[in-house]
mmCIF file of C-alpha atoms and ligand atoms in Angstrom:
data_model
loop_
_atom_site.group_PDB
_atom_site.id
_atom_site.type_symbol
_atom_site.label_atom_id
_atom_site.label_comp_id
_atom_site.label_asym_id
_atom_site.label_seq_id
_atom_site.Cartn_x
_atom_site.Cartn_y
_atom_site.Cartn_z
ATOM 1 C CA MET A 160 1.464 13.658 36.767
ATOM 2 C CA ASN A 161 0.366 11.672 33.808
ATOM 3 C CA GLY A 162 -0.341 13.593 30.389
ATOM 4 C CA ARG A 163 -1.734 11.931 27.614
ATOM 5 C CA LEU A 164 -0.194 10.859 24.271
ATOM 6 C CA VAL A 165 -2.303 11.190 20.871
ATOM 7 C CA ILE A 166 -0.985 9.492 17.955
ATOM 8 C CA LEU A 167 -2.467 10.716 14.886
ATOM 9 C CA GLY A 168 -2.234 10.739 11.223
ATOM 10 C CA THR A 169 -2.165 13.907 8.607
ATOM 11 C CA GLY A 170 -3.300 12.271 5.784
ATOM 12 C CA PRO A 171 -1.386 12.079 2.745
ATOM 13 C CA GLY A 172 -0.481 15.945 2.389
ATOM 14 C CA ASN A 173 -4.087 17.551 1.019
ATOM 15 C CA PRO A 174 -4.788 19.723 4.373
ATOM 16 C CA GLU A 175 -8.505 18.706 3.607
ATOM 17 C CA GLN A 176 -7.937 15.186 3.814
ATOM 18 C CA THR A 177 -6.747 15.652 8.007
ATOM 19 C CA THR A 178 -9.725 14.393 9.364
ATOM 20 C CA PRO A 179 -11.662 16.889 11.635
ATOM 21 C CA GLN A 180 -10.506 14.751 14.987
ATOM 22 C CA ALA A 181 -6.925 14.662 14.026
ATOM 23 C CA ARG A 182 -7.438 18.837 13.804
ATOM 24 C CA ASP A 183 -8.849 19.150 17.280
ATOM 25 C CA ALA A 184 -6.066 16.864 18.417
ATOM 26 C CA ILE A 185 -3.455 18.847 16.893
ATOM 27 C CA ALA A 186 -4.897 22.326 18.445
ATOM 28 C CA ALA A 187 -5.204 20.841 21.848
ATOM 29 C CA GLY A 188 -1.507 19.302 21.747
ATOM 30 C CA GLU A 189 1.613 20.984 23.587
ATOM 31 C CA GLN A 190 4.497 18.932 22.632
ATOM 32 C CA PHE A 191 4.743 17.636 18.907
ATOM 33 C CA PHE A 192 7.245 14.383 17.615
ATOM 34 C CA GLY A 193 7.659 13.514 14.655
ATOM 35 C CA TYR A 194 9.713 13.673 11.602
ATOM 36 C CA GLY A 195 10.390 17.562 10.661
ATOM 37 C CA PRO A 196 8.618 17.650 7.265
ATOM 38 C CA TYR A 197 5.289 16.171 8.863
ATOM 39 C CA LEU A 198 5.337 18.945 11.555
ATOM 40 C CA ASP A 199 5.760 21.492 9.384
ATOM 41 C CA ARG A 200 2.631 21.336 7.984
ATOM 42 C CA LEU A 201 1.011 21.561 11.093
ATOM 43 C CA ASN A 202 1.144 25.404 11.408
ATOM 44 C CA LEU A 203 1.555 25.112 15.223
ATOM 45 C CA ARG A 204 1.381 28.087 17.416
ATOM 46 C CA PRO A 205 4.170 29.967 18.848
ATOM 47 C CA ASP A 206 3.043 27.853 22.327
ATOM 48 C CA GLN A 207 3.127 24.716 20.883
ATOM 49 C CA HIS A 208 6.626 22.799 20.945
ATOM 50 C CA ARG A 209 8.036 21.187 17.864
ATOM 51 C CA MET A 210 10.316 18.131 18.579
ATOM 52 C CA PRO A 211 11.331 17.134 15.486
ATOM 53 C CA SER A 212 13.832 13.945 14.627
ATOM 54 C CA ASP A 213 15.343 12.250 11.355
ATOM 55 C CA ASN A 214 12.823 9.394 9.725
ATOM 56 C CA ARG A 215 15.340 6.762 11.237
ATOM 57 C CA GLU A 216 14.928 7.608 14.644
ATOM 58 C CA GLU A 217 11.372 6.058 15.050
ATOM 59 C CA ILE A 218 12.296 3.947 18.174
ATOM 60 C CA GLY A 219 13.897 6.916 19.464
ATOM 61 C CA ARG A 220 11.505 9.233 18.834
ATOM 62 C CA ALA A 221 8.769 7.018 20.377
ATOM 63 C CA ARG A 222 10.257 6.520 23.847
ATOM 64 C CA ALA A 223 11.225 10.653 24.135
ATOM 65 C CA ALA A 224 7.241 11.005 23.351
ATOM 66 C CA LEU A 225 6.098 8.542 25.948
ATOM 67 C CA GLU A 226 8.750 9.938 28.405
ATOM 68 C CA ALA A 227 7.645 13.568 28.080
ATOM 69 C CA ALA A 228 3.857 12.374 28.314
ATOM 70 C CA SER A 229 5.100 10.533 31.579
ATOM 71 C CA LYS A 230 5.989 13.806 32.784
ATOM 72 C CA GLY A 231 2.526 15.136 32.391
ATOM 73 C CA ALA A 232 2.982 16.916 28.828
ATOM 74 C CA SER A 233 -0.196 16.359 26.174
ATOM 75 C CA VAL A 234 1.883 15.022 23.673
ATOM 76 C CA CYS A 235 0.920 14.309 19.975
ATOM 77 C CA VAL A 236 2.925 11.884 17.706
ATOM 78 C CA VAL A 237 2.478 12.865 13.736
ATOM 79 C CA SER A 238 2.637 10.485 10.919
ATOM 80 C CA GLY A 239 1.881 11.097 7.434
ATOM 81 C CA GLY A 240 -1.148 9.245 6.477
ATOM 82 C CA ASP A 241 -2.596 6.899 8.789
ATOM 83 C CA PRO A 242 -0.158 6.481 11.919
ATOM 84 C CA GLY A 243 -0.780 2.688 12.333
ATOM 85 C CA VAL A 244 0.201 1.808 8.430
ATOM 86 C CA PHE A 245 3.843 1.702 8.110
ATOM 87 C CA ALA A 246 4.467 4.574 11.030
ATOM 88 C CA MET A 247 4.650 5.459 14.352
ATOM 89 C CA ALA A 248 1.691 3.816 16.091
ATOM 90 C CA ALA A 249 3.580 0.411 16.270
ATOM 91 C CA ALA A 250 6.723 1.956 17.227
ATOM 92 C CA ILE A 251 5.120 3.395 20.075
ATOM 93 C CA CYS A 252 3.700 -0.015 21.073
ATOM 94 C CA GLU A 253 6.752 -1.730 20.725
ATOM 95 C CA ALA A 254 8.531 1.079 23.102
ATOM 96 C CA ILE A 255 5.755 0.459 25.711
ATOM 97 C CA GLU A 256 6.122 -3.387 25.434
ATOM 98 C CA THR A 257 9.760 -2.937 26.165
ATOM 99 C CA GLY A 258 9.800 0.334 28.173
ATOM 100 C CA PRO A 259 9.164 1.143 32.275
ATOM 101 C CA GLU A 260 5.787 -0.011 33.982
ATOM 102 C CA THR A 261 4.448 3.596 34.080
ATOM 103 C CA TRP A 262 4.313 4.004 30.190
ATOM 104 C CA ARG A 263 1.852 1.391 30.648
ATOM 105 C CA ARG A 264 -0.434 3.888 32.705
ATOM 106 C CA LEU A 265 -0.647 6.389 30.132
ATOM 107 C CA GLU A 266 -3.492 7.394 28.208
ATOM 108 C CA ILE A 267 -2.839 6.564 24.577
ATOM 109 C CA THR A 268 -5.055 7.333 21.779
ATOM 110 C CA VAL A 269 -4.551 6.481 18.323
ATOM 111 C CA LEU A 270 -6.358 8.353 15.466
ATOM 112 C CA PRO A 271 -6.687 7.018 12.219
ATOM 113 C CA GLY A 272 -6.152 9.271 9.126
ATOM 114 C CA VAL A 273 -6.211 8.491 5.283
ATOM 115 C CA THR A 274 -3.404 6.287 4.086
ATOM 116 C CA ALA A 275 -1.573 6.805 0.766
ATOM 117 C CA MET A 276 -3.144 3.790 -1.040
ATOM 118 C CA LEU A 277 -6.377 5.152 -0.321
ATOM 119 C CA ALA A 278 -5.868 8.484 -1.609
ATOM 120 C CA VAL A 279 -3.809 6.868 -5.112
ATOM 121 C CA ALA A 280 -6.661 4.382 -5.631
ATOM 122 C CA ALA A 281 -9.422 7.109 -5.030
ATOM 123 C CA ARG A 282 -7.282 9.425 -7.366
ATOM 124 C CA ALA A 283 -7.257 6.037 -10.042
ATOM 125 C CA GLY A 284 -10.754 5.323 -9.574
ATOM 126 C CA ALA A 285 -11.314 1.959 -7.783
ATOM 127 C CA PRO A 286 -8.265 -0.306 -8.043
ATOM 128 C CA LEU A 287 -8.605 -1.844 -4.539
ATOM 129 C CA GLY A 288 -12.410 -2.726 -5.186
ATOM 130 C CA GLN A 289 -11.411 -6.055 -4.810
ATOM 131 C CA ASP A 290 -9.300 -7.770 -2.160
ATOM 132 C CA PHE A 291 -6.159 -6.327 -1.619
ATOM 133 C CA CYS A 292 -2.849 -6.001 0.457
ATOM 134 C CA ALA A 293 -0.231 -3.408 1.526
ATOM 135 C CA ILE A 294 3.777 -4.404 1.434
ATOM 136 C CA SER A 295 6.390 -2.086 2.387
ATOM 137 C CA LEU A 296 9.387 -2.628 0.049
ATOM 138 C CA SER A 297 11.924 -1.355 2.918
ATOM 139 C CA ASP A 298 14.221 -4.243 4.147
ATOM 140 C CA ASN A 299 15.464 -1.931 6.700
ATOM 141 C CA LEU A 300 13.063 -3.855 9.390
ATOM 142 C CA LYS A 301 12.412 -7.351 7.487
ATOM 143 C CA PRO A 302 14.486 -9.725 5.227
ATOM 144 C CA TRP A 303 14.748 -9.085 1.343
ATOM 145 C CA GLU A 304 13.834 -12.790 1.061
ATOM 146 C CA LEU A 305 10.816 -12.804 2.921
ATOM 147 C CA ILE A 306 9.682 -9.510 0.966
ATOM 148 C CA GLU A 307 10.347 -11.692 -2.220
ATOM 149 C CA ARG A 308 8.151 -14.337 -0.540
ATOM 150 C CA ARG A 309 5.414 -12.377 0.359
ATOM 151 C CA LEU A 310 5.027 -10.672 -3.093
ATOM 152 C CA ARG A 311 4.947 -14.192 -4.614
ATOM 153 C CA ALA A 312 2.385 -15.317 -2.779
ATOM 154 C CA VAL A 313 0.167 -12.517 -3.023
ATOM 155 C CA ALA A 314 0.196 -12.397 -6.703
ATOM 156 C CA GLU A 315 -0.270 -15.774 -6.902
ATOM 157 C CA ALA A 316 -3.111 -15.492 -4.571
ATOM 158 C CA GLY A 317 -4.889 -12.658 -7.112
ATOM 159 C CA LEU A 318 -4.389 -9.832 -4.607
ATOM 160 C CA VAL A 319 -4.096 -6.224 -5.618
ATOM 161 C CA ILE A 320 -1.014 -4.823 -4.105
ATOM 162 C CA ALA A 321 -0.118 -1.679 -2.387
ATOM 163 C CA LEU A 322 3.424 -1.082 -2.294
ATOM 164 C CA TYR A 323 4.489 1.798 0.090
ATOM 165 C CA ASN A 324 8.398 2.939 0.677
ATOM 166 C CA PRO A 325 9.482 1.943 -3.007
ATOM 167 C CA ILE A 326 12.290 2.922 -3.497
ATOM 168 C CA SER A 327 15.189 5.176 -1.755
ATOM 169 C CA LYS A 328 18.965 6.300 -2.448
ATOM 170 C CA ALA A 329 19.879 3.487 0.123
ATOM 171 C CA ARG A 330 17.107 0.931 -1.461
ATOM 172 C CA PRO A 331 17.619 1.876 -5.551
ATOM 173 C CA TRP A 332 17.123 -2.129 -6.836
ATOM 174 C CA GLN A 333 14.084 -3.466 -4.608
ATOM 175 C CA LEU A 334 11.429 -2.321 -6.989
ATOM 176 C CA GLY A 335 12.599 -3.403 -10.630
ATOM 177 C CA THR A 336 13.226 -6.730 -8.579
ATOM 178 C CA ALA A 337 9.675 -6.708 -7.420
ATOM 179 C CA PHE A 338 8.076 -5.976 -10.643
ATOM 180 C CA LYS A 339 10.481 -8.924 -12.428
ATOM 181 C CA ILE A 340 9.129 -10.707 -9.476
ATOM 182 C CA LEU A 341 5.095 -9.715 -10.283
ATOM 183 C CA ARG A 342 5.628 -10.433 -14.389
ATOM 184 C CA GLU A 343 6.705 -14.408 -13.501
ATOM 185 C CA SER A 344 2.602 -14.894 -12.366
ATOM 186 C CA LEU A 345 0.503 -11.487 -13.798
ATOM 187 C CA PRO A 346 -0.033 -10.800 -17.107
ATOM 188 C CA VAL A 347 2.298 -7.803 -18.640
ATOM 189 C CA THR A 348 -0.989 -6.037 -19.358
ATOM 190 C CA THR A 349 -2.116 -5.865 -15.477
ATOM 191 C CA PRO A 350 -2.138 -1.958 -14.767
ATOM 192 C CA VAL A 351 0.230 -0.356 -12.365
ATOM 193 C CA ILE A 352 -0.370 2.792 -11.155
ATOM 194 C CA PHE A 353 2.140 5.470 -9.710
ATOM 195 C CA GLY A 354 1.060 7.997 -7.545
ATOM 196 C CA ARG A 355 3.610 10.465 -6.262
ATOM 197 C CA ALA A 356 2.838 13.164 -3.883
ATOM 198 C CA VAL A 357 -1.204 12.700 -4.140
ATOM 199 C CA GLY A 358 -2.996 15.506 -3.003
ATOM 200 C CA ARG A 359 0.116 17.750 -2.663
ATOM 201 C CA PRO A 360 0.895 20.402 -5.307
ATOM 202 C CA ASP A 361 3.746 18.426 -6.657
ATOM 203 C CA GLU A 362 1.447 15.337 -7.019
ATOM 204 C CA HIS A 363 2.466 13.167 -10.237
ATOM 205 C CA PHE A 364 0.028 10.291 -11.351
ATOM 206 C CA VAL A 365 0.306 7.699 -14.109
ATOM 207 C CA VAL A 366 -0.837 4.360 -15.230
ATOM 208 C CA VAL A 367 1.349 1.715 -17.585
ATOM 209 C CA PRO A 368 1.489 -1.689 -17.902
ATOM 210 C CA LEU A 369 3.466 -4.365 -15.663
ATOM 211 C CA GLY A 370 5.532 -5.436 -19.081
ATOM 212 C CA GLU A 371 6.251 -1.408 -19.453
ATOM 213 C CA ALA A 372 6.614 -0.435 -15.268
ATOM 214 C CA ASP A 373 9.688 1.113 -14.577
ATOM 215 C CA GLN A 374 11.268 1.554 -10.981
ATOM 216 C CA GLN A 375 12.309 5.101 -12.570
ATOM 217 C CA SER A 376 8.695 6.360 -12.372
ATOM 218 C CA ALA A 377 8.707 5.982 -8.507
ATOM 219 C CA ASP A 378 10.231 7.826 -5.686
ATOM 220 C CA MET A 379 10.029 7.596 -1.836
ATOM 221 C CA ALA A 380 6.838 9.856 -2.326
ATOM 222 C CA THR A 381 5.176 7.222 -4.080
ATOM 223 C CA CYS A 382 2.662 4.506 -3.691
ATOM 224 C CA VAL A 383 2.840 2.035 -6.356
ATOM 225 C CA ILE A 384 -0.430 -0.121 -6.699
ATOM 226 C CA ILE A 385 -0.578 -3.183 -8.815
ATOM 227 C CA GLY A 386 -3.503 -4.767 -10.169
ATOM 228 C CA SER A 387 -4.710 -8.277 -10.176
ATOM 229 C CA ALA A 388 -5.609 -9.881 -13.115
ATOM 230 C CA GLU A 389 -9.072 -8.691 -12.955
ATOM 231 C CA THR A 390 -7.996 -5.048 -12.774
ATOM 232 C CA ARG A 391 -9.288 -3.140 -16.071
ATOM 233 C CA ILE A 392 -8.911 0.473 -17.508
ATOM 234 C CA ILE A 393 -11.800 2.244 -18.888
ATOM 235 C CA GLU A 394 -10.390 5.208 -21.273
ATOM 236 C CA ARG A 395 -11.902 8.564 -21.366
ATOM 237 C CA PRO A 396 -11.144 11.237 -24.035
ATOM 238 C CA GLY A 397 -9.056 13.842 -22.842
ATOM 239 C CA MET A 398 -9.016 12.457 -19.248
ATOM 240 C CA ASP A 399 -7.366 10.322 -17.251
ATOM 241 C CA PRO A 400 -8.376 6.505 -17.417
ATOM 242 C CA LEU A 401 -10.507 5.153 -14.806
ATOM 243 C CA VAL A 402 -8.634 2.106 -13.123
ATOM 244 C CA TYR A 403 -10.851 -0.401 -11.355
ATOM 245 C CA SER A 404 -10.931 -4.228 -9.822
ATOM 246 C CA PRO A 405 -14.460 -5.538 -10.126
ATOM 247 C CA ARG A 406 -16.222 -6.569 -6.921
ATOM 248 C CA GLY A 407 -16.716 -10.044 -8.304
ATOM 249 C CA VAL A 408 -14.329 -12.603 -9.614
ATOM 250 C CA GLY A 409 -15.760 -14.971 -12.329
ATOM 251 C CA ILE A 410 -19.447 -13.963 -11.490
HETATM 252 N N1 SAH B 674 1.653 5.902 7.353
HETATM 253 C C1 SAH B 674 1.866 6.288 5.983
HETATM 254 C C2 SAH B 674 3.002 5.791 5.301
HETATM 255 C C3 SAH B 674 4.479 5.956 5.952
HETATM 256 S S1 SAH B 674 5.393 4.618 4.647
HETATM 257 C C4 SAH B 674 0.342 6.387 5.196
HETATM 258 O O1 SAH B 674 -0.552 6.038 5.842
HETATM 259 O O2 SAH B 674 0.235 6.816 4.468
HETATM 260 C C5 SAH B 674 5.961 6.330 3.477
HETATM 261 C C6 SAH B 674 5.367 5.878 1.907
HETATM 262 O O3 SAH B 674 4.109 6.422 2.129
HETATM 263 C C7 SAH B 674 5.973 6.288 1.221
HETATM 264 O O4 SAH B 674 7.508 5.783 0.766
HETATM 265 C C8 SAH B 674 5.032 6.208 -0.077
HETATM 266 O O5 SAH B 674 5.289 4.909 -0.746
HETATM 267 C C9 SAH B 674 3.962 6.526 1.072
HETATM 268 N N2 SAH B 674 3.105 7.894 0.936
HETATM 269 C C10 SAH B 674 2.992 8.817 1.675
HETATM 270 N N3 SAH B 674 2.561 10.185 1.430
HETATM 271 C C11 SAH B 674 2.281 9.728 -0.207
HETATM 272 C C12 SAH B 674 1.667 10.048 -1.035
HETATM 273 N N4 SAH B 674 0.782 11.756 -0.493
HETATM 274 N N5 SAH B 674 1.131 9.858 -2.086
HETATM 275 C C13 SAH B 674 1.931 8.736 -2.608
HETATM 276 N N6 SAH B 674 2.159 8.077 -1.993
HETATM 277 C C14 SAH B 674 2.854 8.379 -0.445
#
């Protein structure tokens, strides 16, 4: 008997930013696969089963979830933010592509979620109001040289850049190097937003000019948004500034 597999994102951390659609899917799920801390946020009932795994075990987790669904279970695979942004939806697709024929017959649903850069951007104002891109700084699954090439290309193309996975214990220098590369083509006054754990009680939010951006201001829970040459800051008395990228260029 075939079960079903729903791949969902919980949003950036604030339960109010989990979509009603994702909430309904969680209520209907039987087995939950995901990184332990994400599963902890779900408040599951005693009849719902947690199958936590480590952050680095995404393909193994994807295969285990597909196996459970093909045995008839109603399975939820859980990511933070959006499940398709540097997360489990792609791992599930990879597992299906290389897995047994039976996995292609499963009913698979991907539910969108609020991805981290949108939560950080909303906190800041409208830094993504103009053309932008997202880059994961993790070189676990791609070579660092490629990341450097992409950073140079998008900065020169004038895109606002959202950096995911900016730093970790195993990758301590990459963000500093990224700032160095960006300073080669962007003004030192370009706003850099560090949004940490946005939407959660341990949120931390700061905006600094690129010339002063320091990798120590980020950790694994931080999404860093680097403006384009057009991105501006509106200072406001007694409040955080508004950071925004005007909708047009040279108009
Ligand atoms: N699927 C997730 C991203 C997974 S990659 C999403 O769509 O948001 C993990 C990275 O996401 C972290 O290193 C950090 O850069 C970012 N991130 C996740 N939650 C965040 C939050 N609440 N605030 C800021 N950044 C966050």
